[in-house]
XYZ file of C-alpha atoms in Angstrom:
753
model
C 0.011 0.007 -0.139
C 1.552 3.311 -1.245
C 0.292 7.030 -0.362
C 1.091 10.242 -2.051
C -0.293 13.634 -3.405
C -0.895 15.057 -6.675
C -0.430 18.673 -5.684
C 2.281 18.349 -2.607
C 2.655 22.192 -2.792
C -0.608 22.758 -1.492
C 0.687 21.017 1.689
C 2.146 24.615 2.570
C -1.328 25.264 3.546
C -0.887 23.221 6.687
C 0.929 26.652 8.267
C -2.435 28.047 8.446
C -3.410 25.816 11.429
C -1.393 28.234 13.526
C -3.847 30.941 12.596
C -6.664 29.927 15.564
C -3.601 29.914 17.858
C -2.448 33.240 17.066
C -5.876 34.689 16.905
C -6.555 33.296 20.500
C -3.293 34.528 21.946
C -3.986 37.963 20.880
C -7.702 38.295 21.595
C -6.908 37.627 25.296
C -7.481 40.273 27.408
C -5.879 41.211 31.147
C -8.270 42.697 33.381
C -7.548 44.124 36.916
C -9.077 41.835 39.583
C -10.983 43.833 42.460
C -11.782 41.627 45.294
C -15.446 42.315 46.260
C -17.054 40.345 49.070
C -20.406 39.793 47.519
C -18.792 38.403 44.004
C -17.838 34.935 46.175
C -21.511 34.207 45.658
C -21.299 34.409 42.075
C -18.203 32.443 40.876
C -18.490 29.322 38.942
C -18.034 26.236 40.484
C -14.742 24.235 39.847
C -16.538 21.563 37.884
C -18.162 24.349 35.564
C -14.820 26.108 35.007
C -13.218 22.940 33.865
C -16.085 21.685 31.585
C -16.202 25.486 30.077
C -12.214 25.682 29.338
C -12.163 21.921 28.027
C -14.887 22.998 25.504
C -12.791 26.051 24.566
C -9.613 23.997 23.801
C -11.874 21.316 21.873
C -13.099 24.380 20.082
C -9.956 25.539 18.984
C -8.862 22.197 17.975
C -11.509 21.896 15.613
C -10.964 25.185 13.874
C -7.144 23.834 13.608
C -8.502 20.360 11.995
C -11.020 22.348 9.702
C -7.850 24.269 8.184
C -5.667 20.803 7.811
C -8.598 19.041 6.020
C -8.949 22.099 3.589
C -5.183 21.982 2.770
C -4.974 18.155 2.825
C -8.071 18.071 0.191
C -6.373 20.592 -2.132
C -3.099 18.602 -2.337
C -5.009 15.837 -3.666
C -4.022 12.703 -1.644
C -4.180 9.269 -3.304
C -3.592 5.763 -1.897
C -2.783 2.640 -3.727
C -4.295 -0.527 -2.460
C -6.242 -1.038 0.685
C -9.960 -1.112 1.372
C -10.633 2.470 -0.836
C -10.057 0.525 -3.916
C -13.652 -0.194 -4.210
C -14.048 3.284 -4.966
C -12.001 3.165 -8.221
C -14.823 2.472 -10.514
C -15.601 6.105 -10.697
C -11.835 7.219 -11.421
C -10.988 9.270 -14.581
C -7.908 8.646 -16.659
C -5.756 10.129 -18.780
C -4.827 7.643 -21.977
C -1.762 8.667 -24.587
C -2.001 6.426 -27.711
C 1.364 6.097 -29.417
C 0.569 4.883 -32.975
C 3.818 3.540 -34.820
C 3.998 5.495 -37.992
C 6.938 3.733 -39.604
C 6.721 2.207 -43.238
C 6.536 -1.201 -41.640
C 3.552 -0.242 -40.496
C 2.341 -0.381 -44.115
C 2.734 -3.655 -44.710
C 0.117 -4.969 -47.393
C 0.106 -8.519 -47.203
C -3.174 -8.570 -44.965
C -6.473 -7.439 -45.504
C -5.673 -4.263 -44.088
C -2.531 -2.626 -43.253
C -1.131 -2.675 -39.527
C -1.395 1.090 -39.409
C -4.993 1.021 -40.330
C -5.784 -1.673 -37.862
C -4.301 0.688 -35.348
C -6.306 3.574 -36.160
C -9.423 1.246 -35.715
C -8.474 -0.109 -32.527
C -8.268 3.374 -31.178
C -11.740 4.061 -32.510
C -13.063 1.001 -30.777
C -11.147 1.657 -27.378
C -12.768 5.324 -27.428
C -16.069 3.911 -27.036
C -14.752 2.150 -23.664
C -13.864 5.616 -21.892
C -15.759 8.032 -19.603
C -16.629 11.338 -20.484
C -14.203 12.701 -17.952
C -11.393 10.732 -19.559
C -8.476 12.575 -21.516
C -6.882 11.466 -24.911
C -3.509 12.517 -26.300
C -2.352 10.907 -29.539
C 1.338 10.803 -30.346
C 2.732 9.641 -33.888
C 5.662 7.667 -33.477
C 8.484 8.794 -36.169
C 11.775 9.266 -35.819
C 10.836 11.909 -33.480
C 7.468 11.999 -31.714
C 4.760 14.178 -33.296
C 1.823 15.054 -30.884
C -1.217 14.649 -33.089
C -3.636 16.737 -30.356
C -1.806 19.631 -29.140
C -3.042 18.563 -25.605
C -4.878 16.059 -23.622
C -8.773 16.559 -24.450
C -11.807 15.098 -23.388
C -13.320 16.164 -26.903
C -13.470 12.355 -28.499
C -14.926 13.674 -31.971
C -11.868 15.926 -32.122
C -9.759 12.437 -31.704
C -11.264 10.815 -34.283
C -11.090 13.330 -36.579
C -7.274 13.424 -36.200
C -7.196 9.693 -36.321
C -8.624 9.873 -39.854
C -6.248 12.440 -40.896
C -2.996 10.710 -39.657
C -0.303 10.479 -42.697
C 0.515 7.213 -43.997
C 2.997 5.407 -42.474
C 6.909 6.216 -43.845
C 10.338 6.429 -42.686
C 11.134 5.120 -39.324
C 10.176 5.459 -35.876
C 11.611 5.497 -32.242
C 9.058 3.744 -29.787
C 11.100 4.513 -26.801
C 11.203 8.146 -27.707
C 7.805 7.990 -27.698
C 6.941 6.449 -24.827
C 9.196 9.174 -22.937
C 7.240 11.865 -24.735
C 3.867 10.331 -23.773
C 5.229 10.084 -19.875
C 6.284 13.906 -20.203
C 2.719 14.842 -21.396
C 1.000 12.776 -18.508
C 3.075 14.798 -15.839
C 0.939 17.800 -16.899
C -2.574 16.103 -16.526
C -4.833 16.053 -13.423
C -6.018 12.548 -13.142
C -4.972 9.591 -11.026
C -5.239 6.889 -13.498
C -2.538 7.323 -16.347
C -2.082 4.961 -19.018
C 0.226 4.648 -22.279
C -0.799 2.494 -24.902
C 1.566 1.366 -27.769
C 0.174 -0.007 -31.097
C 2.902 -1.277 -33.462
C 3.378 -4.170 -35.574
C 5.912 -5.727 -32.862
C 8.971 -5.033 -35.369
C 12.016 -5.503 -32.944
C 13.727 -2.519 -34.570
C 11.709 0.112 -33.624
C 11.605 -0.818 -30.294
C 15.600 -0.750 -29.878
C 15.704 -2.799 -27.101
C 19.518 -2.952 -27.260
C 19.754 0.803 -26.679
C 20.096 1.056 -22.594
C 20.287 4.619 -22.746
C 17.028 5.406 -24.473
C 15.211 2.816 -21.975
C 17.172 3.982 -19.237
C 15.565 7.474 -19.701
C 12.042 6.180 -19.604
C 12.502 4.446 -16.436
C 14.070 7.844 -14.852
C 10.554 9.242 -16.079
C 8.480 6.602 -14.581
C 10.144 7.107 -11.428
C 9.980 10.816 -11.394
C 6.088 10.766 -11.924
C 4.249 11.434 -9.007
C 1.687 9.071 -10.166
C 2.191 5.439 -11.370
C 1.977 5.340 -15.237
C 1.111 2.137 -16.867
C 2.769 1.087 -20.020
C 0.767 -1.066 -22.250
C 1.795 -2.357 -25.989
C 0.132 -4.489 -28.521
C 0.852 -6.049 -32.120
C -1.920 -5.010 -34.376
C -0.402 -6.875 -37.060
C -1.078 -10.211 -36.282
C 1.543 -13.078 -36.659
C 3.515 -13.416 -39.828
C 5.863 -16.318 -41.072
C 9.328 -14.601 -41.185
C 10.544 -17.300 -43.673
C 7.631 -16.373 -46.308
C 7.844 -12.676 -46.135
C 9.049 -11.191 -49.705
C 10.523 -7.620 -49.792
C 12.927 -5.674 -52.234
C 14.705 -2.567 -50.806
C 15.940 0.405 -52.404
C 18.705 2.223 -50.548
C 19.114 5.906 -50.407
C 20.728 7.222 -53.668
C 23.718 8.596 -54.248
C 24.383 11.539 -56.961
C 27.704 12.350 -58.229
C 27.051 16.445 -57.687
C 23.676 17.727 -56.501
C 24.287 20.744 -58.575
C 25.298 20.350 -62.315
C 24.701 22.331 -65.464
C 22.895 21.808 -68.422
C 23.986 18.420 -70.718
C 26.649 17.236 -67.715
C 26.506 13.891 -67.117
C 25.366 12.726 -63.665
C 25.583 9.398 -61.992
C 23.022 8.125 -59.704
C 23.861 4.909 -57.881
C 22.503 3.053 -54.985
C 22.339 -0.716 -53.723
C 18.969 -3.050 -54.345
C 18.540 -5.812 -51.521
C 16.001 -8.821 -51.610
C 15.074 -10.927 -48.809
C 12.684 -14.028 -49.423
C 11.813 -17.344 -50.243
C 13.547 -17.881 -53.096
C 17.367 -18.325 -53.621
C 17.696 -15.461 -55.988
C 15.683 -13.144 -57.814
C 15.764 -11.283 -61.375
C 14.728 -8.063 -60.323
C 13.936 -5.223 -63.135
C 15.294 -1.576 -61.810
C 13.547 1.164 -63.192
C 15.293 4.902 -63.727
C 12.445 8.185 -63.260
C 12.832 11.507 -64.011
C 10.192 13.856 -62.665
C 8.169 10.981 -62.006
C 8.283 9.687 -65.608
C 9.972 6.348 -66.362
C 12.652 6.306 -68.918
C 12.374 2.540 -70.400
C 15.643 2.996 -72.164
C 17.137 3.086 -68.891
C 15.365 -0.058 -67.391
C 17.974 -2.722 -66.043
C 17.649 -6.067 -64.770
C 19.748 -7.510 -62.237
C 20.240 -10.950 -60.429
C 20.332 -10.657 -56.414
C 20.661 -13.619 -54.142
C 18.300 -14.127 -51.228
C 19.624 -11.703 -48.313
C 21.727 -10.313 -50.638
C 22.150 -6.571 -52.342
C 23.608 -5.618 -55.623
C 24.833 -1.996 -56.701
C 23.161 -0.303 -59.653
C 24.038 2.973 -61.246
C 22.375 5.383 -63.878
C 23.958 8.151 -65.913
C 21.715 10.871 -67.283
C 22.194 14.293 -68.712
C 19.463 17.349 -68.228
C 18.576 19.570 -70.980
C 16.155 21.798 -68.794
C 17.203 24.192 -66.079
C 15.611 23.861 -62.503
C 15.323 21.288 -59.822
C 14.729 17.671 -60.678
C 14.040 14.567 -59.058
C 15.347 11.407 -59.966
C 14.223 8.038 -58.627
C 15.394 4.352 -58.639
C 12.345 2.046 -58.669
C 11.624 -1.824 -58.159
C 8.326 -3.448 -58.865
C 5.810 -3.465 -55.663
C 5.905 -5.839 -53.025
C 3.670 -6.216 -49.638
C 5.821 -3.489 -48.306
C 5.819 -0.525 -50.470
C 7.538 1.897 -48.493
C 11.249 1.021 -49.592
C 10.405 -0.034 -53.356
C 11.455 3.446 -54.677
C 14.288 6.281 -53.471
C 14.594 9.789 -54.948
C 16.802 12.663 -54.680
C 16.861 16.244 -55.870
C 19.482 17.715 -58.037
C 19.541 21.277 -59.156
C 20.478 22.053 -62.787
C 21.399 25.728 -63.898
C 23.149 26.992 -67.199
C 26.663 27.864 -66.005
C 28.009 28.261 -62.480
C 29.432 31.696 -62.056
C 33.195 31.327 -60.389
C 35.555 33.964 -58.976
C 39.175 33.354 -59.301
C 41.492 35.542 -57.113
C 44.782 35.538 -58.424
C 47.500 36.037 -55.848
C 50.398 36.251 -58.138
C 48.925 38.663 -61.198
C 51.350 39.156 -64.157
C 51.519 40.779 -67.412
C 52.239 37.186 -68.785
C 49.146 35.516 -68.490
C 51.246 32.093 -67.789
C 52.986 33.457 -65.067
C 49.423 34.039 -63.200
C 48.365 31.665 -60.287
C 45.075 31.004 -61.594
C 45.987 30.555 -65.554
C 45.559 26.618 -65.454
C 42.930 26.827 -63.256
C 41.093 29.075 -65.387
C 42.025 27.149 -68.468
C 40.624 24.245 -67.411
C 37.470 25.197 -65.840
C 36.293 27.616 -68.680
C 37.964 26.134 -72.091
C 37.877 29.024 -74.575
C 37.064 26.803 -77.467
C 33.714 25.677 -75.414
C 30.825 27.773 -76.529
C 28.500 26.777 -73.806
C 31.068 26.292 -70.925
C 29.571 24.748 -67.885
C 31.588 27.232 -65.285
C 31.801 31.178 -66.059
C 35.011 32.202 -64.596
C 35.820 36.025 -63.626
C 39.455 36.869 -62.599
C 40.290 39.358 -60.457
C 43.195 40.551 -58.257
C 43.077 40.507 -54.228
C 42.454 44.128 -54.164
C 39.202 43.806 -56.013
C 37.520 41.509 -53.829
C 34.536 43.068 -51.903
C 31.020 42.078 -50.677
C 29.529 43.566 -53.580
C 31.484 41.450 -56.103
C 30.487 38.178 -53.930
C 26.546 38.777 -54.298
C 26.570 36.702 -57.574
C 29.110 34.147 -57.314
C 28.632 30.348 -56.332
C 32.606 29.631 -55.561
C 35.430 31.907 -54.873
C 39.132 30.389 -55.492
C 41.774 32.191 -53.471
C 45.056 31.113 -55.410
C 48.162 31.822 -53.227
C 46.852 35.129 -52.100
C 49.213 36.594 -49.408
C 46.791 37.968 -46.957
C 43.614 39.640 -46.805
C 42.095 42.855 -44.781
C 39.769 42.319 -42.039
C 36.881 43.562 -44.109
C 37.553 41.246 -47.122
C 37.882 38.350 -44.676
C 34.775 39.336 -42.781
C 33.021 39.504 -46.485
C 34.262 35.993 -47.405
C 32.996 34.400 -43.853
C 29.351 36.168 -44.753
C 29.512 34.904 -48.237
C 29.808 31.249 -46.694
C 27.522 31.602 -43.896
C 24.550 33.604 -44.958
C 25.035 33.351 -48.988
C 25.853 29.432 -49.103
C 28.661 30.221 -51.292
C 31.837 27.808 -51.375
C 35.433 28.835 -51.159
C 38.604 27.101 -52.198
C 41.741 28.011 -51.095
C 44.883 26.840 -52.325
C 47.978 27.522 -50.102
C 51.468 28.666 -51.846
C 54.601 30.102 -51.305
C 53.108 33.957 -50.781
C 50.958 32.895 -47.772
C 51.410 34.616 -44.579
C 50.469 32.220 -41.925
C 50.132 34.386 -38.985
C 47.511 36.438 -41.123
C 45.631 33.466 -42.351
C 45.247 31.867 -38.870
C 43.796 35.006 -37.359
C 41.570 36.016 -39.820
C 40.455 32.671 -41.557
C 41.798 29.615 -39.803
C 39.825 29.572 -36.855
C 36.320 27.944 -35.468
C 34.222 31.383 -36.179
C 35.714 31.868 -39.566
C 35.905 29.684 -42.507
C 38.152 26.629 -41.519
C 39.592 26.019 -37.931
C 43.048 24.373 -38.826
C 46.592 25.127 -37.990
C 49.407 25.976 -40.578
C 52.289 24.473 -38.870
C 55.106 24.860 -41.372
C 56.217 24.667 -45.253
C 57.679 21.460 -46.036
C 59.416 20.060 -49.198
C 60.441 16.960 -50.191
C 64.230 16.919 -50.750
C 64.470 13.034 -51.787
C 62.366 13.591 -55.113
C 65.453 13.351 -57.272
C 66.192 9.616 -55.702
C 62.607 8.223 -56.613
C 61.185 9.140 -52.956
C 58.093 10.774 -54.330
C 54.969 12.693 -52.464
C 51.965 11.769 -53.991
C 48.153 11.348 -53.166
C 47.119 8.316 -51.396
C 44.626 6.696 -53.466
C 43.025 4.953 -50.351
C 42.435 8.307 -48.965
C 40.050 9.443 -51.845
C 36.930 8.131 -49.964
C 34.278 11.052 -50.354
C 31.728 9.876 -53.271
C 32.800 12.854 -55.567
C 36.349 11.789 -55.607
C 35.991 8.169 -56.380
C 36.376 8.415 -60.178
C 40.125 9.592 -58.963
C 41.086 6.236 -57.103
C 42.434 4.955 -60.304
C 46.185 4.552 -59.795
C 47.058 5.204 -63.634
C 50.133 6.938 -65.256
C 48.170 10.159 -66.043
C 45.764 10.430 -62.913
C 45.057 12.332 -59.968
C 46.947 10.233 -57.759
C 50.437 10.092 -59.780
C 51.116 13.746 -59.419
C 54.151 14.562 -57.745
C 54.286 16.969 -54.994
C 57.806 19.141 -54.174
C 56.267 21.543 -51.662
C 53.087 21.776 -49.282
C 51.952 23.334 -45.742
C 51.986 21.021 -43.012
C 48.495 21.376 -41.746
C 46.360 20.003 -38.995
C 42.657 20.219 -37.896
C 41.720 22.297 -34.588
C 39.240 20.531 -32.802
C 37.404 21.729 -29.524
C 39.994 19.900 -27.217
C 42.596 22.203 -28.818
C 40.952 25.405 -28.244
C 41.543 27.575 -24.660
C 39.388 26.557 -21.995
C 37.724 29.872 -21.654
C 36.465 29.381 -25.691
C 34.952 25.695 -24.744
C 33.475 27.050 -22.004
C 31.733 29.745 -24.087
C 30.564 27.173 -26.799
C 27.199 26.810 -26.869
C 26.850 24.035 -29.556
C 29.298 21.391 -30.461
C 31.827 22.996 -33.175
C 32.213 21.425 -36.296
C 35.644 19.546 -37.374
C 37.362 19.597 -40.891
C 37.122 16.268 -42.797
C 40.430 15.160 -44.209
C 39.354 14.205 -48.088
C 42.837 13.409 -49.518
C 46.169 12.609 -47.902
C 49.545 12.468 -49.297
C 52.086 9.557 -49.058
C 53.645 10.986 -46.024
C 50.174 11.191 -44.183
C 50.282 14.975 -44.727
C 46.878 16.243 -45.335
C 46.260 17.480 -49.082
C 42.884 18.334 -49.181
C 40.172 19.190 -45.938
C 36.755 19.957 -45.992
C 34.408 22.261 -43.777
C 30.501 22.281 -44.181
C 29.131 25.133 -42.632
C 25.425 25.715 -41.748
C 25.026 26.306 -45.547
C 28.093 27.240 -47.011
C 31.474 24.787 -47.764
C 35.127 25.576 -47.746
C 37.914 23.203 -49.387
C 41.685 23.685 -48.532
C 44.126 22.238 -50.574
C 47.695 22.752 -48.714
C 49.689 22.788 -52.120
C 49.286 25.302 -55.027
C 46.768 25.028 -58.001
C 49.564 26.279 -60.440
C 52.550 23.967 -61.318
C 54.954 25.699 -58.928
C 54.607 23.245 -55.941
C 53.504 20.251 -58.132
C 52.769 18.916 -61.706
C 48.855 18.118 -61.058
C 48.115 20.926 -63.939
C 49.807 18.538 -66.640
C 47.824 15.351 -65.452
C 44.653 15.078 -67.504
C 42.755 14.402 -64.031
C 43.187 17.975 -63.451
C 40.377 19.529 -65.404
C 37.785 16.931 -64.093
C 39.079 17.356 -60.398
C 38.620 21.450 -60.531
C 35.052 20.633 -61.857
C 34.382 18.271 -59.544
C 35.296 20.336 -56.648
C 33.441 23.485 -57.725
C 30.389 21.612 -58.149
C 30.778 20.283 -54.720
C 31.458 23.717 -53.064
C 28.337 24.995 -55.106
C 25.785 22.390 -53.730
C 26.242 23.826 -50.291
C 23.973 26.898 -51.168
C 20.941 24.734 -50.806
C 20.629 21.629 -49.471
C 17.814 19.977 -51.333
C 18.390 16.290 -49.986
C 18.054 16.116 -46.287
C 17.505 13.708 -43.450
C 13.963 13.927 -41.423
C 13.713 16.783 -39.002
C 16.256 18.938 -40.720
C 15.162 22.211 -42.031
C 14.577 23.295 -45.441
C 16.339 26.603 -46.148
C 16.244 28.208 -49.689
C 16.978 31.786 -50.775
C 13.917 33.528 -52.266
C 13.382 37.113 -54.139
C 13.832 39.989 -51.384
C 10.680 41.234 -51.450
C 8.691 37.589 -51.192
C 6.084 37.184 -48.138
C 4.764 34.222 -46.839
C 1.290 34.689 -48.302
C 2.772 34.144 -51.765
C 4.192 30.966 -51.294
C 2.767 27.434 -51.733
C 4.867 24.829 -49.566
C 3.489 21.325 -49.640
C 4.508 18.202 -47.787
C 4.875 14.891 -49.377
C 1.064 14.168 -48.920
C 0.416 17.220 -50.476
C -0.883 19.318 -47.445
C 0.276 22.869 -46.977
C 2.800 23.428 -44.193
C 3.896 26.249 -42.628
C 7.478 28.135 -42.956
C 8.888 31.759 -42.396
C 10.829 34.131 -44.318
C 13.932 35.857 -43.124
C 14.540 38.987 -44.722
C 18.086 41.018 -45.095
C 17.241 44.488 -46.342
C 21.124 45.101 -46.490
C 21.844 42.666 -48.704
C 18.350 42.972 -50.711
C 17.931 38.962 -49.981
C 15.762 36.698 -48.231
C 15.497 33.352 -47.338
C 12.599 30.851 -46.660
C 12.894 28.420 -43.948
C 10.806 25.289 -42.615
C 11.081 22.956 -39.715
C 8.314 21.017 -40.646
C 9.971 18.009 -42.314
C 9.151 15.141 -39.861
C 7.505 13.182 -43.002
C 9.758 11.420 -45.427
C 9.396 12.242 -49.066
C 9.052 14.987 -51.774
C 8.359 18.555 -50.600
C 7.626 21.186 -53.277
C 7.842 25.182 -52.558
C 6.140 27.248 -55.324
C 4.325 30.638 -56.074
C 0.625 30.253 -54.986
C -1.656 30.182 -58.398
C -2.432 33.694 -59.621
C 0.314 35.410 -57.769
C 3.153 37.389 -59.503
C 6.204 36.753 -58.080
C 9.830 36.159 -59.079
C 10.055 33.070 -57.073
C 10.666 29.944 -59.015
C 9.467 26.584 -58.230
C 11.974 24.239 -56.160
C 11.382 20.631 -54.884
C 13.369 18.734 -51.981
C 13.809 15.267 -50.494
C 13.885 14.094 -47.024
C 15.458 10.749 -46.569
C 14.939 8.132 -43.973
C 16.550 4.959 -42.594
C 15.654 2.041 -44.464
C 16.766 -0.363 -41.663
C 12.700 -0.402 -41.203
C 12.877 -3.452 -43.957
C 14.001 -5.726 -41.383
C 10.744 -7.166 -40.308
C 12.416 -9.332 -37.613
C 9.981 -9.540 -34.386
C 10.667 -8.874 -31.019
C 11.751 -12.141 -29.321
C 10.243 -13.299 -26.358
C 13.599 -12.528 -24.635
C 13.737 -9.237 -25.814
C 9.981 -8.724 -25.007
C 10.646 -10.002 -21.199
C 13.630 -7.459 -20.682
C 11.243 -4.745 -21.382
C 8.574 -6.033 -19.126
C 10.901 -6.596 -16.448
C 13.232 -3.452 -17.023
C 10.839 -1.070 -18.215
C 7.644 -2.178 -16.851
C 5.752 -2.785 -20.036
C 2.972 -5.164 -20.122
C 2.068 -6.888 -23.667
C -1.223 -7.889 -24.305
C -3.036 -9.506 -27.400
C -6.558 -8.421 -27.468
C -8.774 -5.431 -26.369
C -10.658 -7.286 -24.061
C -7.603 -8.455 -22.059
C -6.465 -4.950 -21.971
C -9.856 -3.778 -20.554
C -9.457 -6.521 -17.839
C -6.096 -5.527 -16.620
C -7.123 -1.656 -17.155
C -10.260 -1.314 -15.654
C -10.341 -4.240 -12.872
C -6.527 -4.515 -11.692
C -6.117 -0.822 -10.641
C -6.364 0.520 -6.876
C -5.224 3.937 -7.066
C -7.851 6.165 -5.608
C -8.297 9.794 -4.483
C -9.880 10.639 -1.282
C -10.254 14.242 -1.362
C -13.965 13.777 -1.377
C -13.928 12.079 1.971
C -11.789 14.769 3.426
C -14.383 17.378 2.352
C -17.216 14.966 3.591
C -15.201 15.032 7.169
C -14.748 19.020 6.772
C -18.634 19.665 6.497
C -19.237 17.499 9.325
C -16.748 19.433 11.399
C -18.131 22.347 10.453
C -21.801 21.639 11.657
C -19.786 20.598 15.247
C -17.846 23.727 15.181
C -21.062 25.616 14.731
C -22.907 23.794 17.521
C -20.095 24.201 20.067
C -19.567 27.896 19.129
C -23.595 28.327 19.557
C -23.576 26.206 22.982
C -20.455 28.638 24.564
C -22.221 32.009 23.211
C -25.895 30.894 24.486
C -24.493 29.754 27.942
C -23.217 33.385 28.361
C -20.318 32.072 30.406
C -16.912 33.776 30.882
C -13.807 31.964 31.850
C -12.432 33.050 34.843
C -8.685 32.726 36.099
C -7.910 29.931 38.250
C -7.709 31.048 41.951
C -5.405 29.238 44.364
C -7.602 27.625 46.809
C -6.501 27.577 50.566
């Protein structure tokens, strides 16, 4: 038997029981006693005085008890077990339904999907609840979504919300959703509190091996002032795991997210098969903007529980954002039968080349080879449009219309120029490529550009050389260090490739991590700073390329030069495609069109665009909210939306009939495809959740009703306290009236001789 209070702060009212005592003490009056012989015949007897004094103390005690009863009733005491359990039939309850929204709930092998069965299950259960009960709906995804903003007793609203639930997609985390449910119940007022989880009993979404998540659930249960009951059921029925058939398309990888017209783009992924057959001949289809291209269809052979890689190549003729998709034939689990990616096609990318060693002889310029590689004079429709300037010409105005800026052996920059470059990356989403050389002022770069609040946090240690090149001790790029997708094509170790280039000089460089920063800077850091990623390494293990991803823009650092002063890279055939790939990779940071669930969508829009002019739709075609942040100083604006909990294709466009310069755009929100593993929760895992996290698994609605409505003994008894209060009030009134009508006055005790 346990005892507790729902509103323990109200117990402070018990301090009020001192008020009657204080009133009694303050109201006492002292009189001068004058002895008068005849008064002795009017004095009360000893027995009468004792009775009057006793009644006075009794009245004082009753008044103190009345205040105590009010304070206790307001604190809402409850008891578990004991004879008071017979009153539970009238006890209201707060119920949270957690509905698994992952794509495994869309299994179509039965008459209805598990997701549809879960919705119907809640509809039936609502009929068992009383009008005083409250309901909360949680859509369990990667992050739990509250479908009802707060617990409600309006069951009609709950039924309407149920019917409007989005279809299952993506993955789910049931432990997080249960934690959210317990936190929601901490703000409710009823004594009976229930969390009911409706899922397909798939082990993956339960994450039973994640002890940290379930420890958080247990902590919340222990912190709850009122016990919370956790219930779970399988709404999908039993499946024969060995007979389940599923084909899964993994997330797409595109060679570049930003490209130009007629530039080939590679789209690749892997296809997995699980089923009863030993192997499967699987047709794989390629789509662009929802239109299947029959000539690109491939047939692949996949072994059972195996996977195979597929790749498509395509050239786009139209500018704008396009959706590419790789699709397989439908199966009972449609959530992973296709995978999408968004890429943006433009006419030509504007690139600004800042020459660190300008010369009247163009061939001696620091950017001569780079400019020639990026925009060949014979190409009438170049993929990249370059502009060459000197360091003194670099300013904020010239950066406005650029996608990428290349600093080629620029000795130093002014503080104003450095600030403009940092703003170009952080706010405009631009890309910066920094190629070092013999002109570099290391101290100025370290102070202005190479720290955690600037472009890239690295330390320039020293300039290094290879004295042994004449004796065959060559310094080259390690092929196995080129792991980034856009560098994969350069991994081959052939004679004229990128990895065959020889380096005579470079800067010894290392990334600065948070632990390398002074303690006062670490303490002032509000969020975890990002660390540069090493994309390529020289054969002596010195870094050659480091990439830094900012919130929008990107920075790429080359520790050697772009010209032929420190290496023979410009003489290699891979020099031209390498620079193109680097520029396209840097430019893709301006707008991230391929995101994960719950990552924000951020895209530039015309300066005077308003939210009322925009139509932003989720994957189900429903309008969702966003906001526009204007920057009058830069004559620009940005549209942002945090509502990306549902995976799929999002679209941004002007509303019909609205005149605006806004162009239509699309985005793809991806998800974890591990949900295709339909392995059920084992008995051992279920027992662990039952023993350690107090989950109770049930099979039918009747089984749950019997457990919930007849096996509960927590009872509030504030009504009993109020009844006692009323009875005492009657007694207090009777005793006060008796004392007043008696006309007695309490006399001081006299010493008797």
